[in-house]
Structure formats: C-alpha cells, structure tokens
Short mmCIF file of C-alpha atoms and ligand atoms in Angstrom, two decimals:
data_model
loop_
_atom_site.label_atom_id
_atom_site.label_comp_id
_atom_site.label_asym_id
_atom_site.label_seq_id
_atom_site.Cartn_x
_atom_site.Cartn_y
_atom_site.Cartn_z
CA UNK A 264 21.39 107.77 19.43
CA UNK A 265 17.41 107.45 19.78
CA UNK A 266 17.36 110.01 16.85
CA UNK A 267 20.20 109.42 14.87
CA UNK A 268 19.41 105.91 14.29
CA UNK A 269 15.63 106.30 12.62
CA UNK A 270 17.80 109.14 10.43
CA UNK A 271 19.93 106.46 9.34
CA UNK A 272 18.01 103.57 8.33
CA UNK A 273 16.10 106.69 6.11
CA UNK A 274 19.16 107.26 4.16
CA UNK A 275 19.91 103.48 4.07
CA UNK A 276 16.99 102.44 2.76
CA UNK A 277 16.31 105.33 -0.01
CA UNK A 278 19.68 105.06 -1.05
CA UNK A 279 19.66 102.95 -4.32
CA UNK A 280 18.16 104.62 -7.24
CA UNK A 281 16.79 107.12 -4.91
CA UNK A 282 16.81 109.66 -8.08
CA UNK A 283 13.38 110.25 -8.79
CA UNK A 284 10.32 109.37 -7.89
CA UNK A 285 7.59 108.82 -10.63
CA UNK A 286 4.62 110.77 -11.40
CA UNK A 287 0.96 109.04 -11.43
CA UNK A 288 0.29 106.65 -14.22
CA UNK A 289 -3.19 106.27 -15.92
CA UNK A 290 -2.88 105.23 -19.73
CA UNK A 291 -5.28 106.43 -21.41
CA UNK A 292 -5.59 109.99 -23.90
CA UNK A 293 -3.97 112.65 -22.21
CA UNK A 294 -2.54 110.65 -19.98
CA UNK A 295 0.86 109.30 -18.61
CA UNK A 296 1.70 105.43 -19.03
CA UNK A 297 4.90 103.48 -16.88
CA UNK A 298 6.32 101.24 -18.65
CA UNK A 299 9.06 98.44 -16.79
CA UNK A 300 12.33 98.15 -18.47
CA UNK A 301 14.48 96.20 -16.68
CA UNK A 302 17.30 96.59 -14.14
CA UNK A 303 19.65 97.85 -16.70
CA UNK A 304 19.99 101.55 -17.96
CA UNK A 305 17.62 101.01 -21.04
CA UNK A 306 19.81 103.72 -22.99
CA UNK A 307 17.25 106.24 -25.68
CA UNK A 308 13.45 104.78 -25.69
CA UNK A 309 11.40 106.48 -27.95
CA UNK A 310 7.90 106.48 -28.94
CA UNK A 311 5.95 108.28 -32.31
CA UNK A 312 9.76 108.72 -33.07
CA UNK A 313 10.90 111.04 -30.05
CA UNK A 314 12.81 110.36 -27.35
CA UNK A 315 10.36 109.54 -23.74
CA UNK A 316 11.29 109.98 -20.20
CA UNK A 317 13.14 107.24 -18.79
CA UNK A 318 13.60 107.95 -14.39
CA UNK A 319 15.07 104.61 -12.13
CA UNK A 320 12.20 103.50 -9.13
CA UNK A 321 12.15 100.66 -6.97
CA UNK A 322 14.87 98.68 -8.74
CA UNK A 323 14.49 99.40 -11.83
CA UNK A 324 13.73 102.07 -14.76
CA UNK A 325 10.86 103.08 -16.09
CA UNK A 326 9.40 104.84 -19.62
CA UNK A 327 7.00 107.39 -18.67
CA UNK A 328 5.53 108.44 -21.47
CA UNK A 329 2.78 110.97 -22.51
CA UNK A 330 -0.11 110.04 -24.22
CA UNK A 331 -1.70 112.28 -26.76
CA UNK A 332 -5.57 113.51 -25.95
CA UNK A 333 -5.70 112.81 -29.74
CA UNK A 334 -4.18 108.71 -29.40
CA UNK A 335 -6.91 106.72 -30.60
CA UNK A 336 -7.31 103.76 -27.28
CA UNK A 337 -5.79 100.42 -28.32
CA UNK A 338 -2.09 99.21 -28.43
CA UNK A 339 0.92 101.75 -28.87
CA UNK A 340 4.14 100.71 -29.30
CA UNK A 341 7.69 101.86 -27.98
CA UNK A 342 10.69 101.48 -29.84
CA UNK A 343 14.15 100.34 -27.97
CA UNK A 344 17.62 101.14 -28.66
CA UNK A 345 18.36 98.57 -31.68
CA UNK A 346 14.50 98.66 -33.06
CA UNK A 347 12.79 96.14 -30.76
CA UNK A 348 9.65 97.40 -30.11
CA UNK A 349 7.11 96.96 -26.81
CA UNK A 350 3.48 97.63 -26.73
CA UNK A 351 1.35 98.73 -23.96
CA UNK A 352 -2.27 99.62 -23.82
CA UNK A 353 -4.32 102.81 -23.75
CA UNK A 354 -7.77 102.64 -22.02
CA UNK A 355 -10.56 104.94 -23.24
CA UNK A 356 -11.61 108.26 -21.24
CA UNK A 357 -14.08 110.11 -21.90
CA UNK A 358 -14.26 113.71 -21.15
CA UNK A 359 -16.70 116.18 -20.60
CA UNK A 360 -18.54 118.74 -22.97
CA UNK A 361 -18.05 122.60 -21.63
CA UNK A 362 -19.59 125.60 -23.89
CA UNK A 363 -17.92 128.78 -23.47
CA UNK A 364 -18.92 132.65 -24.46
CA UNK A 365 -16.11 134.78 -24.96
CA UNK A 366 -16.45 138.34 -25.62
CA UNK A 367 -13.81 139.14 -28.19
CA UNK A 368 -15.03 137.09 -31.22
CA UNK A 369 -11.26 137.68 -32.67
CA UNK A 370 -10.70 135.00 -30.21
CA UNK A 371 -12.63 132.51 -31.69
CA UNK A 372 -12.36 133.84 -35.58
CA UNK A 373 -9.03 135.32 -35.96
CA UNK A 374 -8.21 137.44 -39.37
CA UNK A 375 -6.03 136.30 -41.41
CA UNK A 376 -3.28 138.42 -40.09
CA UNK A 377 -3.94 137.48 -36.25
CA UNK A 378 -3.58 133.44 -38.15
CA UNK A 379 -0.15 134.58 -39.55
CA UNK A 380 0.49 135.68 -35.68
CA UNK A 381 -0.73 132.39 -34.39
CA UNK A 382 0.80 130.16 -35.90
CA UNK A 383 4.66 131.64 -35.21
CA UNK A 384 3.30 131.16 -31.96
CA UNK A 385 2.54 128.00 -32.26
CA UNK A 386 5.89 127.25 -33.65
CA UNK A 387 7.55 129.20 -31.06
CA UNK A 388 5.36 126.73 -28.91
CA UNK A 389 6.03 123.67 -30.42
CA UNK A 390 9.77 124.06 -30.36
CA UNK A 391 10.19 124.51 -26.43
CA UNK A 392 7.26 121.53 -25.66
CA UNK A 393 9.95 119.22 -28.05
CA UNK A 394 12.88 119.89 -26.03
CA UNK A 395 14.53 117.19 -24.18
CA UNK A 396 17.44 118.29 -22.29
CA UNK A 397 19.41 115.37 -19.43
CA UNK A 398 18.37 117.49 -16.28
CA UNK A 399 16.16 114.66 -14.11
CA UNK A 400 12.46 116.01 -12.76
CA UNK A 401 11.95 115.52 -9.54
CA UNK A 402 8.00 114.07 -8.81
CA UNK A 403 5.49 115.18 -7.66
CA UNK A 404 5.27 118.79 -8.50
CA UNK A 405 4.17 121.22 -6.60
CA UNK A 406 0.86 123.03 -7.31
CA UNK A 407 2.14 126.77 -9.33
CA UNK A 408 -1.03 128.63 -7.66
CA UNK A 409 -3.04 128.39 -4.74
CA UNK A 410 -6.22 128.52 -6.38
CA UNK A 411 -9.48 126.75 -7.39
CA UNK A 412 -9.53 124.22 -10.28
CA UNK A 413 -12.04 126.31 -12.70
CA UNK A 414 -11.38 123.87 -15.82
CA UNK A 415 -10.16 120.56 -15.76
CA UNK A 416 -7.73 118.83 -18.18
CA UNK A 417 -9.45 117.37 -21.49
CA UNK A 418 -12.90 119.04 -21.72
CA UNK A 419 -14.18 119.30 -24.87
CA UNK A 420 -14.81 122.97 -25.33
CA UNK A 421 -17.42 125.09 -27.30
CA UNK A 422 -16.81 128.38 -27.78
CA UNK A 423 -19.56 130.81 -28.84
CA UNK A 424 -21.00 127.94 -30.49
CA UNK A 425 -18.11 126.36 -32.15
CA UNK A 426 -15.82 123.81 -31.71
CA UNK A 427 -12.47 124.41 -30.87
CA UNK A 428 -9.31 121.90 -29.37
CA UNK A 429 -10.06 120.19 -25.78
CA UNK A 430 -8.52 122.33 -23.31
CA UNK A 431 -5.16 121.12 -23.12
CA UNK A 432 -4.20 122.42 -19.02
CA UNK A 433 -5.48 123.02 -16.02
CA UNK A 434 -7.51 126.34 -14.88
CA UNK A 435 -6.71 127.37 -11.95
CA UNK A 436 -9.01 130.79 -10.83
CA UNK A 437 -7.10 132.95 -8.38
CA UNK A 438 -7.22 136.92 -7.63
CA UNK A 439 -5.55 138.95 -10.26
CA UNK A 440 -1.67 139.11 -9.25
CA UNK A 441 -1.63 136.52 -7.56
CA UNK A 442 1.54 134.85 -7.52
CA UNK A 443 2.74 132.15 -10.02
CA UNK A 444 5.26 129.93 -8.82
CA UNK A 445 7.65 127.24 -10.69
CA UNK A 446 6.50 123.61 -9.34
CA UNK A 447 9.94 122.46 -10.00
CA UNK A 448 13.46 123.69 -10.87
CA UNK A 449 13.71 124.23 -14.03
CA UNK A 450 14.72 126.52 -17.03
CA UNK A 451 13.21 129.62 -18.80
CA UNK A 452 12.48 128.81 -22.95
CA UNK A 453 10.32 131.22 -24.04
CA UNK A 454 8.59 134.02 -22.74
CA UNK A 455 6.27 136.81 -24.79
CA UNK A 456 2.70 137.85 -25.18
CA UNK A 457 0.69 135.26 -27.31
CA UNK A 458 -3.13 135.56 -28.88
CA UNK A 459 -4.79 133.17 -27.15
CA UNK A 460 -2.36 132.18 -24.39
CA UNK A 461 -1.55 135.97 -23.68
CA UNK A 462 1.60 136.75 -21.24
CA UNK A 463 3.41 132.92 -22.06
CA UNK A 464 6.11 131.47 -19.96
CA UNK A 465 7.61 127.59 -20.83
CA UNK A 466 9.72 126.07 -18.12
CA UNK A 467 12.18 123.06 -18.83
CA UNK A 468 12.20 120.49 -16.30
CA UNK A 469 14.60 118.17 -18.56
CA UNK A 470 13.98 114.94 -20.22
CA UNK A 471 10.69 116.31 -22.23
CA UNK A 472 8.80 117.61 -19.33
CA UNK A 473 8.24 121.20 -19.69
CA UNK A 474 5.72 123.31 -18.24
CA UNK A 475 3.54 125.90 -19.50
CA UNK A 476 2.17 129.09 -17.91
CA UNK A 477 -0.63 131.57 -19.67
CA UNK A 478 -3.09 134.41 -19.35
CA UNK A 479 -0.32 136.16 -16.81
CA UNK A 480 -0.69 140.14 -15.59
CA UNK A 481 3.22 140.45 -15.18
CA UNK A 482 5.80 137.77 -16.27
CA UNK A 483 8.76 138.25 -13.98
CA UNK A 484 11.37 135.88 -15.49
CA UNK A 485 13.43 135.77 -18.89
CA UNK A 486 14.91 133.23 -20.93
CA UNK A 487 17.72 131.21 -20.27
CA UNK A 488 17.25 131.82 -16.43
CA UNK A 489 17.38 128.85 -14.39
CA UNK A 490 14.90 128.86 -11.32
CA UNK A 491 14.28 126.98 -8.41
CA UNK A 492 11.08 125.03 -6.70
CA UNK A 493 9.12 128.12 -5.23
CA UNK A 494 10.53 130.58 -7.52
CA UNK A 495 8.21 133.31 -8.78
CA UNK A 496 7.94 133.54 -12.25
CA UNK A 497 5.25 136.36 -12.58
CA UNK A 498 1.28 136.61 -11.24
CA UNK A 499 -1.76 135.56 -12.51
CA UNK A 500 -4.14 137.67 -14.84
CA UNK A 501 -6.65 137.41 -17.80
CA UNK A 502 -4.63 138.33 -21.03
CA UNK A 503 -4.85 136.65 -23.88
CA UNK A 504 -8.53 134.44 -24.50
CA UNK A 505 -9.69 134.45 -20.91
CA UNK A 506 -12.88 135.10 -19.35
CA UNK A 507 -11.39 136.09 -16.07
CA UNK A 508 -8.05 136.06 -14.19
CA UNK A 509 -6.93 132.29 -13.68
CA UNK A 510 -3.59 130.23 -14.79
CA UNK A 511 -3.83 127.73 -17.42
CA UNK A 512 -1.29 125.59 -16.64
CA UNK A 513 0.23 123.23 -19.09
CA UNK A 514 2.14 119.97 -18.68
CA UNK A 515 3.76 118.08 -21.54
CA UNK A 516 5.58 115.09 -21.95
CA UNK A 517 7.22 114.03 -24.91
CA UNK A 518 5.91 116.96 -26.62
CA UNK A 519 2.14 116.13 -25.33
CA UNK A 520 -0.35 117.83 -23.43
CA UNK A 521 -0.96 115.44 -20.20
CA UNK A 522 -3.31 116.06 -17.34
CA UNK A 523 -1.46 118.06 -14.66
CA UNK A 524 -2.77 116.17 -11.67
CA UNK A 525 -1.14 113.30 -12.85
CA UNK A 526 2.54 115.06 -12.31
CA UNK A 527 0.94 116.97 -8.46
CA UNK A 528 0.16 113.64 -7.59
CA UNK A 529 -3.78 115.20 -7.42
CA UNK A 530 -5.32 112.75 -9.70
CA UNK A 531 -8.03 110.39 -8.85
ZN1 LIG B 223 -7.04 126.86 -19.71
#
C-alpha cells in the first residue's frame, strides 16, 4: 500500500491535459513564444498565415509559436479562427559575430550550376520544414548526439570573408560515426545528399515541428519510416560545408529556424 499509494496520486494528479508538456519560451528572433488561449480547444491559430502549434498545459492551451531570426523585435500578431487577431511581443537578442575559413571556396561561391542544385534543395527543404501533420510532440527533446556544442544557434557567420545567413542550428562536434539519434518519435521526409548540408535527414514530429539533421557519414533511415525516441537514424560526419565532423542540428517551428535548446529544455 506504502507504494501503491504515492503511484496513485501521480496518475491522479497528471491526469487532465496531461498531453504534452511545453518546450521553453523566450520571445525574441529565433525564438519560441507561449501564448494563453483559454480553457477551450482554440481550433486552427495561425500566424504570418500558417498554421502554429497549439499543445494543452496546466489547464489550458497554449500557441507556441516560432519566431523568425529575421522578425524585426516589436509586436506580432496571431490570427484566430474567425479573424480576431492577438499580439504579443518580441524582445531583441543580439547574437554573436563568428568568421569562418572553409577550404572549398565552391562552398562559399557556388557556380551557377551548383545554384541550380541549391536551390531544388532548398525547395526540397522548404517543403518538409512547412509540414504540419496532427501527431502531438512530446517536450523536452532529447539531445540527438552526445557531443560538445561547437556553434551555437544565431551567430552571425563570416565565411572566408563574406557574409553569409546566421547559422540556423546547433553544432554539435562528436567523433566521426558517432551515432545520431531521433530526440523524439517522429517521421522520415526527406533524406539525400545536399551542397551545403551534405548527407540530409528531416524528421516530422507533427504539428510544424520538424527536425533537421546534416553533415552525416552514413544516413541509416528512409522516407516514410516512422521512428521512435532513441532510434538511430545514421552517424555523424563532415559532408557537405563542414570544417570537421559535427551534427548541425535543426529545429523549426512553423516553418522557422528556432534555437534547439529551447525544445532540450538546455536554454538559459
Ligand atoms: Zn551548423
């Protein structure tokens, strides 16, 4: 009885709405913002005209919604079912400078033909971070690789001099094949060998959270496969523009690029 009871009062008291826990929340670019709805199922919120995360917590649901690194800090605006809109705030962050050499200058001046290549990437891309299938994530992640945080989310990177996009994951350095595995159930989308990203894996967690892998030695999973929490989906290596082996691991929400600690519960 001593140990059935505490058992109990653990189901009773996680029972309602008991779904999901959510991830952290800090609204600002590249971020993730919580947004109270109300006791009652909200039905389709969207916001920049796509449909956002909506996961029940302590009595009531909740918009969790991804904030582009590119949102300039102010007021945004969610629209409800019915066209009622409600505005929340997004602080500034700044984020650091990195410069970068890499060897292969292809890799930060493409040809015209590697651009033709690119950009059906990025289209291939695009379409599996816009998915937004009813599965419900389960917070907090786990961490993909046991490794050492090389590159954080949001630095503004240099490469040989130039400019190019913040980094849009996290870098996590670990010894070539080391394994790679899903932080949540979840679905294959795409797989395939990219120019920057090299060997490419997306994961669907459902409801616009899908999960990006790159730079992988061996991909060990194909599309359409459903895996679990743990699963293996290949090991980690430098393919693709990389200046050693490490996993760049992408998180997006609502078709955005957010800062993975926020989804590991990891951020400070
Ligand atoms: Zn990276």
């Amino acid at each position: 009885m001593g140990v059935i009871l505490p058992l109990l009062m653990l189901v009773l008291t996680s029972a309602p709405c008991s779904a999901a826990t959510l991830p952290q929340t800090s609204a600002v670019p590249g971020g993730i913002a919580l947004i109270p709805l109300g006791a009652t199922p909200p039905g389709t919120v969207r916001f920049e005209g796509g449909p956002v995360m909506v996961l029940p917590d302590a009595g009531q649901y909740w918009a969790v919604v991804g904030i582009p690194l590119t949102q300039a800090p102010g007021e945004a605006t969610l629209t409800l079912p019915g066209g009622a809109t409600l505005p929340f705030a997004v602080a500034t962050k700044d984020y650091p400078t990195q410069s970068l050499t890499v060897p292969n200058s292809h890799h930060v001046n493409p040809t015209a033909e590697e651009l033709v290549r690119i950009r059906n990437e990025a289209s291939a891309l695009r379409r599996g971070l816009d998915l937004f299938s009813a599965d419900h994530p389960a917070f907090p992640l786990a961490m993909p690789v046991q490794g050492v945080v090389s590159s954080p989310f949001g630095l503004r990177r240099i490469f040989n001099g130039e400019p190019r996009k913040p980094h849009s994951g996290l870098d996590l350095a670990a010894d070539e094949g080391s394994e790679i595995r899903a932080p949540a159930a979840g679905v294959v989308v795409l797989t395939g060998n990219q120019f920057f990203n090299g060997n490419t894996v997306l994961l669907d967690h459902g409801q616009g959270l899908v999960t990006f892998y790159g730079h992988m030695s061996r991909i060990d999973v194909k599309v359409g496969q459903a895996v679990v929490r743990g699963q293996v989906l290949g090991r980690v290596g430098h393919t693709g523009r990389a200046t050693g082996p490490h996993l760049h691991w992408g998180v997006s929400l609502n078709g955005v690029m957010v800062d993975p600690r926020l989804v590991t519960g990891e951020w400070r």
